[in-house]
mmCIF file of C-alpha atoms in Angstrom:
data_model
loop_
_atom_site.group_PDB
_atom_site.id
_atom_site.type_symbol
_atom_site.label_atom_id
_atom_site.label_comp_id
_atom_site.label_asym_id
_atom_site.label_seq_id
_atom_site.Cartn_x
_atom_site.Cartn_y
_atom_site.Cartn_z
ATOM 1 C CA UNK A 1 -7.453 -10.159 -6.769
ATOM 2 C CA UNK A 2 -5.713 -9.988 -10.121
ATOM 3 C CA UNK A 3 -1.943 -9.722 -10.184
ATOM 4 C CA UNK A 4 -1.188 -6.038 -10.771
ATOM 5 C CA UNK A 5 2.060 -4.350 -11.818
ATOM 6 C CA UNK A 6 3.526 -7.765 -12.655
ATOM 7 C CA UNK A 7 5.590 -6.847 -15.708
ATOM 8 C CA UNK A 8 8.488 -4.431 -16.094
ATOM 9 C CA UNK A 9 8.432 -3.638 -12.366
ATOM 10 C CA UNK A 10 11.367 -1.267 -12.767
ATOM 11 C CA UNK A 11 9.125 1.161 -14.632
ATOM 12 C CA UNK A 12 6.868 1.424 -11.588
ATOM 13 C CA UNK A 13 9.648 3.416 -9.931
ATOM 14 C CA UNK A 14 8.358 6.337 -12.026
ATOM 15 C CA UNK A 15 5.260 6.426 -9.823
ATOM 16 C CA UNK A 16 6.744 5.375 -6.481
ATOM 17 C CA UNK A 17 7.194 8.983 -5.338
ATOM 18 C CA UNK A 18 10.856 8.757 -4.379
ATOM 19 C CA UNK A 19 12.404 11.063 -1.790
ATOM 20 C CA UNK A 20 9.498 13.534 -1.711
ATOM 21 C CA UNK A 21 7.052 10.784 -0.853
ATOM 22 C CA UNK A 22 9.222 9.399 1.911
ATOM 23 C CA UNK A 23 9.799 12.863 3.348
ATOM 24 C CA UNK A 24 6.019 13.190 3.639
ATOM 25 C CA UNK A 25 5.302 9.706 5.010
ATOM 26 C CA UNK A 26 8.344 8.935 7.143
ATOM 27 C CA UNK A 27 7.517 10.918 10.336
ATOM 28 C CA UNK A 28 4.166 9.190 10.891
ATOM 29 C CA UNK A 29 5.388 5.725 9.923
ATOM 30 C CA UNK A 30 8.407 5.882 12.218
ATOM 31 C CA UNK A 31 6.269 7.228 15.066
ATOM 32 C CA UNK A 32 3.919 4.246 14.676
ATOM 33 C CA UNK A 33 6.856 1.846 14.458
ATOM 34 C CA UNK A 34 8.219 3.203 17.739
ATOM 35 C CA UNK A 35 4.759 2.984 19.279
ATOM 36 C CA UNK A 36 4.549 -0.757 18.421
ATOM 37 C CA UNK A 37 5.478 -3.271 21.152
ATOM 38 C CA UNK A 38 8.530 -4.599 19.275
ATOM 39 C CA UNK A 39 10.599 -4.443 16.110
ATOM 40 C CA UNK A 40 9.022 -7.144 13.919
ATOM 41 C CA UNK A 41 7.344 -5.563 10.885
ATOM 42 C CA UNK A 42 5.206 -7.013 8.089
ATOM 43 C CA UNK A 43 4.895 -4.973 4.888
ATOM 44 C CA UNK A 44 1.854 -6.669 3.372
ATOM 45 C CA UNK A 45 2.087 -5.159 -0.141
ATOM 46 C CA UNK A 46 5.654 -3.905 -0.341
ATOM 47 C CA UNK A 47 5.814 -2.927 -4.022
ATOM 48 C CA UNK A 48 9.247 -1.485 -4.794
ATOM 49 C CA UNK A 49 10.368 -1.889 -1.161
ATOM 50 C CA UNK A 50 10.562 1.774 -0.154
ATOM 51 C CA UNK A 51 8.718 1.317 3.143
ATOM 52 C CA UNK A 52 10.425 -1.965 3.985
ATOM 53 C CA UNK A 53 13.797 -0.264 3.610
ATOM 54 C CA UNK A 54 12.706 2.654 5.813
ATOM 55 C CA UNK A 55 11.779 0.324 8.677
ATOM 56 C CA UNK A 56 14.893 -1.838 8.252
ATOM 57 C CA UNK A 57 17.180 1.193 8.312
ATOM 58 C CA UNK A 58 15.593 2.106 11.634
ATOM 59 C CA UNK A 59 16.255 -1.260 13.254
ATOM 60 C CA UNK A 60 13.224 -3.347 12.311
ATOM 61 C CA UNK A 61 13.249 -6.948 11.141
ATOM 62 C CA UNK A 62 10.966 -6.792 8.098
ATOM 63 C CA UNK A 63 9.033 -9.395 6.158
ATOM 64 C CA UNK A 64 8.230 -7.647 2.853
ATOM 65 C CA UNK A 65 5.645 -9.369 0.669
ATOM 66 C CA UNK A 66 3.905 -8.643 -2.583
ATOM 67 C CA UNK A 67 1.512 -10.571 -4.822
ATOM 68 C CA UNK A 68 3.733 -9.848 -7.844
ATOM 69 C CA UNK A 69 6.806 -12.026 -8.104
ATOM 70 C CA UNK A 70 8.428 -9.577 -10.478
ATOM 71 C CA UNK A 71 7.879 -6.715 -8.044
ATOM 72 C CA UNK A 72 9.532 -8.776 -5.301
ATOM 73 C CA UNK A 73 12.519 -9.510 -7.541
ATOM 74 C CA UNK A 74 12.810 -5.811 -8.357
ATOM 75 C CA UNK A 75 12.585 -4.736 -4.692
ATOM 76 C CA UNK A 76 15.141 -7.370 -3.674
ATOM 77 C CA UNK A 77 17.551 -6.034 -6.325
ATOM 78 C CA UNK A 78 16.961 -2.316 -5.756
ATOM 79 C CA UNK A 79 16.572 -2.206 -1.968
ATOM 80 C CA UNK A 80 18.419 -5.098 -0.350
ATOM 81 C CA UNK A 81 19.019 -5.005 3.382
ATOM 82 C CA UNK A 82 20.110 -7.722 5.816
ATOM 83 C CA UNK A 83 17.038 -7.056 7.967
ATOM 84 C CA UNK A 84 14.559 -7.467 5.057
ATOM 85 C CA UNK A 85 13.163 -10.793 3.892
ATOM 86 C CA UNK A 86 11.444 -10.353 0.519
ATOM 87 C CA UNK A 87 8.948 -12.980 -0.644
ATOM 88 C CA UNK A 88 5.748 -13.316 -2.637
ATOM 89 C CA UNK A 89 2.579 -13.313 -0.573
ATOM 90 C CA UNK A 90 -1.141 -12.579 -0.656
ATOM 91 C CA UNK A 91 -2.396 -9.926 1.770
ATOM 92 C CA UNK A 92 -5.637 -11.912 2.133
ATOM 93 C CA UNK A 93 -3.822 -15.017 3.403
ATOM 94 C CA UNK A 94 -1.141 -13.935 5.865
ATOM 95 C CA UNK A 95 1.111 -16.614 7.290
ATOM 96 C CA UNK A 96 3.720 -16.824 10.074
ATOM 97 C CA UNK A 97 4.417 -13.985 12.481
ATOM 98 C CA UNK A 98 3.633 -12.671 15.006
ATOM 99 C CA UNK A 99 4.468 -9.108 14.064
ATOM 100 C CA UNK A 100 4.448 -5.975 16.176
ATOM 101 C CA UNK A 101 3.571 -3.706 13.261
ATOM 102 C CA UNK A 102 1.819 -4.579 9.994
ATOM 103 C CA UNK A 103 1.377 -2.026 7.218
ATOM 104 C CA UNK A 104 -0.639 -2.025 4.016
ATOM 105 C CA UNK A 105 0.228 1.200 2.195
ATOM 106 C CA UNK A 106 0.213 2.675 -1.306
ATOM 107 C CA UNK A 107 -3.565 2.287 -1.756
ATOM 108 C CA UNK A 108 -2.949 -1.468 -2.021
ATOM 109 C CA UNK A 109 -6.254 -2.391 -0.359
ATOM 110 C CA UNK A 110 -8.016 -1.018 -3.434
ATOM 111 C CA UNK A 111 -6.678 -3.996 -5.396
ATOM 112 C CA UNK A 112 -9.153 -6.086 -3.378
ATOM 113 C CA UNK A 113 -12.495 -5.971 -5.173
ATOM 114 C CA UNK A 114 -14.791 -7.761 -2.681
ATOM 115 C CA UNK A 115 -15.764 -6.987 0.893
ATOM 116 C CA UNK A 116 -14.961 -10.562 1.902
ATOM 117 C CA UNK A 117 -11.372 -10.051 0.697
ATOM 118 C CA UNK A 118 -11.135 -6.771 2.603
ATOM 119 C CA UNK A 119 -12.391 -8.419 5.795
ATOM 120 C CA UNK A 120 -10.027 -11.374 5.319
ATOM 121 C CA UNK A 121 -7.097 -8.959 5.098
ATOM 122 C CA UNK A 122 -8.006 -7.157 8.319
ATOM 123 C CA UNK A 123 -8.707 -10.447 10.112
ATOM 124 C CA UNK A 124 -5.401 -11.903 8.953
ATOM 125 C CA UNK A 125 -3.524 -8.862 10.180
ATOM 126 C CA UNK A 126 -5.256 -9.104 13.561
ATOM 127 C CA UNK A 127 -4.574 -12.812 13.928
ATOM 128 C CA UNK A 128 -0.853 -12.458 13.231
ATOM 129 C CA UNK A 129 -0.092 -9.418 15.383
ATOM 130 C CA UNK A 130 1.436 -9.674 18.823
ATOM 131 C CA UNK A 131 -0.571 -8.322 21.808
ATOM 132 C CA UNK A 132 -0.586 -4.546 21.505
ATOM 133 C CA UNK A 133 0.439 -4.824 17.865
ATOM 134 C CA UNK A 134 -0.415 -2.060 15.399
ATOM 135 C CA UNK A 135 -1.950 -2.340 11.918
ATOM 136 C CA UNK A 136 -1.689 0.671 9.603
ATOM 137 C CA UNK A 137 -3.833 0.680 6.457
ATOM 138 C CA UNK A 138 -3.905 3.511 3.903
ATOM 139 C CA UNK A 139 -6.155 4.100 0.903
ATOM 140 C CA UNK A 140 -6.958 7.129 -1.199
ATOM 141 C CA UNK A 141 -10.016 9.099 -0.137
ATOM 142 C CA UNK A 142 -12.456 8.177 -2.884
ATOM 143 C CA UNK A 143 -15.153 10.277 -1.202
ATOM 144 C CA UNK A 144 -13.328 13.476 -2.151
ATOM 145 C CA UNK A 145 -15.272 15.156 -5.022
ATOM 146 C CA UNK A 146 -12.251 15.293 -7.331
ATOM 147 C CA UNK A 147 -11.921 11.504 -7.226
ATOM 148 C CA UNK A 148 -15.129 11.200 -9.253
ATOM 149 C CA UNK A 149 -13.334 12.737 -12.258
ATOM 150 C CA UNK A 150 -10.940 11.061 -14.680
ATOM 151 C CA UNK A 151 -7.311 11.836 -13.815
ATOM 152 C CA UNK A 152 -4.004 11.767 -15.673
ATOM 153 C CA UNK A 153 -0.469 11.793 -14.270
ATOM 154 C CA UNK A 154 2.722 11.966 -16.332
ATOM 155 C CA UNK A 155 6.241 11.333 -15.040
ATOM 156 C CA UNK A 156 9.574 11.592 -16.882
ATOM 157 C CA UNK A 157 12.789 9.823 -15.875
ATOM 158 C CA UNK A 158 15.500 7.582 -17.309
ATOM 159 C CA UNK A 159 15.475 3.803 -17.607
ATOM 160 C CA UNK A 160 18.913 2.328 -18.155
ATOM 161 C CA UNK A 161 20.190 5.709 -19.311
ATOM 162 C CA UNK A 162 17.367 6.092 -21.820
ATOM 163 C CA UNK A 163 14.595 8.705 -21.581
ATOM 164 C CA UNK A 164 11.404 7.185 -20.192
ATOM 165 C CA UNK A 165 7.891 8.524 -19.705
ATOM 166 C CA UNK A 166 5.166 7.003 -17.562
ATOM 167 C CA UNK A 167 1.482 7.831 -17.988
ATOM 168 C CA UNK A 168 -1.035 6.897 -15.286
ATOM 169 C CA UNK A 169 -4.712 7.124 -16.230
ATOM 170 C CA UNK A 170 -7.516 6.693 -13.689
ATOM 171 C CA UNK A 171 -11.127 6.506 -14.820
ATOM 172 C CA UNK A 172 -13.772 6.142 -12.079
ATOM 173 C CA UNK A 173 -16.973 4.224 -12.740
ATOM 174 C CA UNK A 174 -19.499 3.582 -9.981
ATOM 175 C CA UNK A 175 -17.687 1.678 -7.179
ATOM 176 C CA UNK A 176 -14.471 1.128 -9.142
ATOM 177 C CA UNK A 177 -11.632 3.015 -10.785
ATOM 178 C CA UNK A 178 -10.016 1.699 -13.951
ATOM 179 C CA UNK A 179 -6.249 2.152 -13.818
ATOM 180 C CA UNK A 180 -3.869 2.058 -16.771
ATOM 181 C CA UNK A 181 -0.101 2.450 -16.478
ATOM 182 C CA UNK A 182 1.715 3.057 -19.774
ATOM 183 C CA UNK A 183 5.471 3.393 -20.209
ATOM 184 C CA UNK A 184 7.387 4.740 -23.199
ATOM 185 C CA UNK A 185 11.163 4.361 -23.487
ATOM 186 C CA UNK A 186 13.325 5.916 -26.205
ATOM 187 C CA UNK A 187 16.275 3.894 -27.503
ATOM 188 C CA UNK A 188 18.753 3.880 -30.311
ATOM 189 C CA UNK A 189 16.359 2.052 -32.617
ATOM 190 C CA UNK A 190 13.225 3.961 -31.698
ATOM 191 C CA UNK A 191 10.694 3.745 -28.906
ATOM 192 C CA UNK A 192 9.324 0.791 -26.970
ATOM 193 C CA UNK A 193 6.147 0.786 -24.914
ATOM 194 C CA UNK A 194 4.461 -1.291 -22.260
ATOM 195 C CA UNK A 195 1.046 -1.046 -20.635
ATOM 196 C CA UNK A 196 -0.664 -2.634 -17.623
ATOM 197 C CA UNK A 197 -4.183 -2.352 -16.290
ATOM 198 C CA UNK A 198 -5.909 -2.931 -12.957
ATOM 199 C CA UNK A 199 -9.364 -2.434 -11.485
ATOM 200 C CA UNK A 200 -9.402 -0.620 -8.145
ATOM 201 C CA UNK A 201 -12.258 -0.772 -5.649
ATOM 202 C CA UNK A 202 -13.280 2.638 -4.309
ATOM 203 C CA UNK A 203 -13.348 1.729 -0.631
ATOM 204 C CA UNK A 204 -14.717 4.259 1.852
ATOM 205 C CA UNK A 205 -14.132 4.916 5.514
ATOM 206 C CA UNK A 206 -17.313 2.985 6.230
ATOM 207 C CA UNK A 207 -15.922 -0.125 4.566
ATOM 208 C CA UNK A 208 -12.716 0.082 6.591
ATOM 209 C CA UNK A 209 -14.697 0.723 9.788
ATOM 210 C CA UNK A 210 -16.674 -2.468 9.226
ATOM 211 C CA UNK A 211 -13.577 -4.539 8.438
ATOM 212 C CA UNK A 212 -11.676 -3.259 11.484
ATOM 213 C CA UNK A 213 -14.653 -3.890 13.782
ATOM 214 C CA UNK A 214 -15.211 -7.417 12.449
ATOM 215 C CA UNK A 215 -11.543 -8.240 13.001
ATOM 216 C CA UNK A 216 -11.644 -7.055 16.615
ATOM 217 C CA UNK A 217 -9.357 -4.052 16.271
ATOM 218 C CA UNK A 218 -9.482 -0.932 18.380
ATOM 219 C CA UNK A 219 -9.294 1.966 15.910
ATOM 220 C CA UNK A 220 -6.891 4.376 17.547
ATOM 221 C CA UNK A 221 -6.919 7.075 14.852
ATOM 222 C CA UNK A 222 -8.187 7.853 11.370
ATOM 223 C CA UNK A 223 -6.054 10.443 9.592
ATOM 224 C CA UNK A 224 -6.747 12.293 6.363
ATOM 225 C CA UNK A 225 -3.070 12.594 5.435
ATOM 226 C CA UNK A 226 0.379 11.596 6.651
ATOM 227 C CA UNK A 227 0.642 14.902 8.536
ATOM 228 C CA UNK A 228 -1.898 13.424 11.016
ATOM 229 C CA UNK A 229 -4.627 15.880 10.036
ATOM 230 C CA UNK A 230 -8.116 14.614 10.981
ATOM 231 C CA UNK A 231 -9.990 12.779 8.244
ATOM 232 C CA UNK A 232 -12.556 14.888 6.374
ATOM 233 C CA UNK A 233 -14.501 13.152 3.635
ATOM 234 C CA UNK A 234 -14.850 16.292 1.521
ATOM 235 C CA UNK A 235 -11.205 17.332 1.480
ATOM 236 C CA UNK A 236 -8.731 14.730 2.777
ATOM 237 C CA UNK A 237 -6.392 13.082 0.291
ATOM 238 C CA UNK A 238 -6.088 9.806 2.200
ATOM 239 C CA UNK A 239 -7.804 7.535 4.669
ATOM 240 C CA UNK A 240 -5.157 6.230 7.086
ATOM 241 C CA UNK A 241 -6.316 3.745 9.717
ATOM 242 C CA UNK A 242 -4.263 3.082 12.845
ATOM 243 C CA UNK A 243 -5.618 -0.069 14.475
ATOM 244 C CA UNK A 244 -4.425 -1.783 17.656
ATOM 245 C CA UNK A 245 -4.862 -5.367 18.832
ATOM 246 C CA UNK A 246 -5.781 -5.203 22.507
ATOM 247 C CA UNK A 247 -7.586 -8.519 23.097
ATOM 248 C CA UNK A 248 -7.872 -11.910 21.460
ATOM 249 C CA UNK A 249 -10.854 -12.160 19.154
ATOM 250 C CA UNK A 250 -12.442 -14.700 16.849
ATOM 251 C CA UNK A 251 -12.790 -12.814 13.617
ATOM 252 C CA UNK A 252 -16.276 -12.649 12.090
ATOM 253 C CA UNK A 253 -16.010 -12.773 8.311
#
């Protein structure tokens, strides 16, 4: 897994979704947090820290990890909380715990490009959950017909009081999607720009089914969006897995 979004992490706020995103995601995430057997939460790919802060503000003790050291530094600066411990970490190699709830959100699983990495992530989550613990994994629904087309998203904001524009380009090719994030900032002496790239794996529900089964999880629900609508391959925007650890299991990678 290559390190993604490792430079100029503050610009990634342009694509984090802000208040509208949290308004959409918060009801389901808090319901799953309250359904968990305790208040210890692992955010496996925390990014800018928006989900870690949500759980902490609702009483959780959160370990928030990300592969990018710069993203961790940004999240620690932007969203500090006494109940959050920010640190670098690899979702494929989870340590410590146990946790009552583990989440991997923001399509972060698509940064894993091999099935062995995907299975290692599910197995690691299983191994470090408490009995009855819940694992929530979300990816985009790459089976939706529109995901086979190239897509462009443009966001405007301000960075340090200066006008900033972010451009996200997604180009699908076979089992992968090529992602480019470009940022343009206007200043007193002209414009500056920065660009990052990543290769995303177009995981399907079948891939996640296999990984959850190999880890030993009971799949409690598969939603097609944060409103808890049932997953439909032809129309759902997301694939959201709610997995529960009921029994001890030796993971089969």
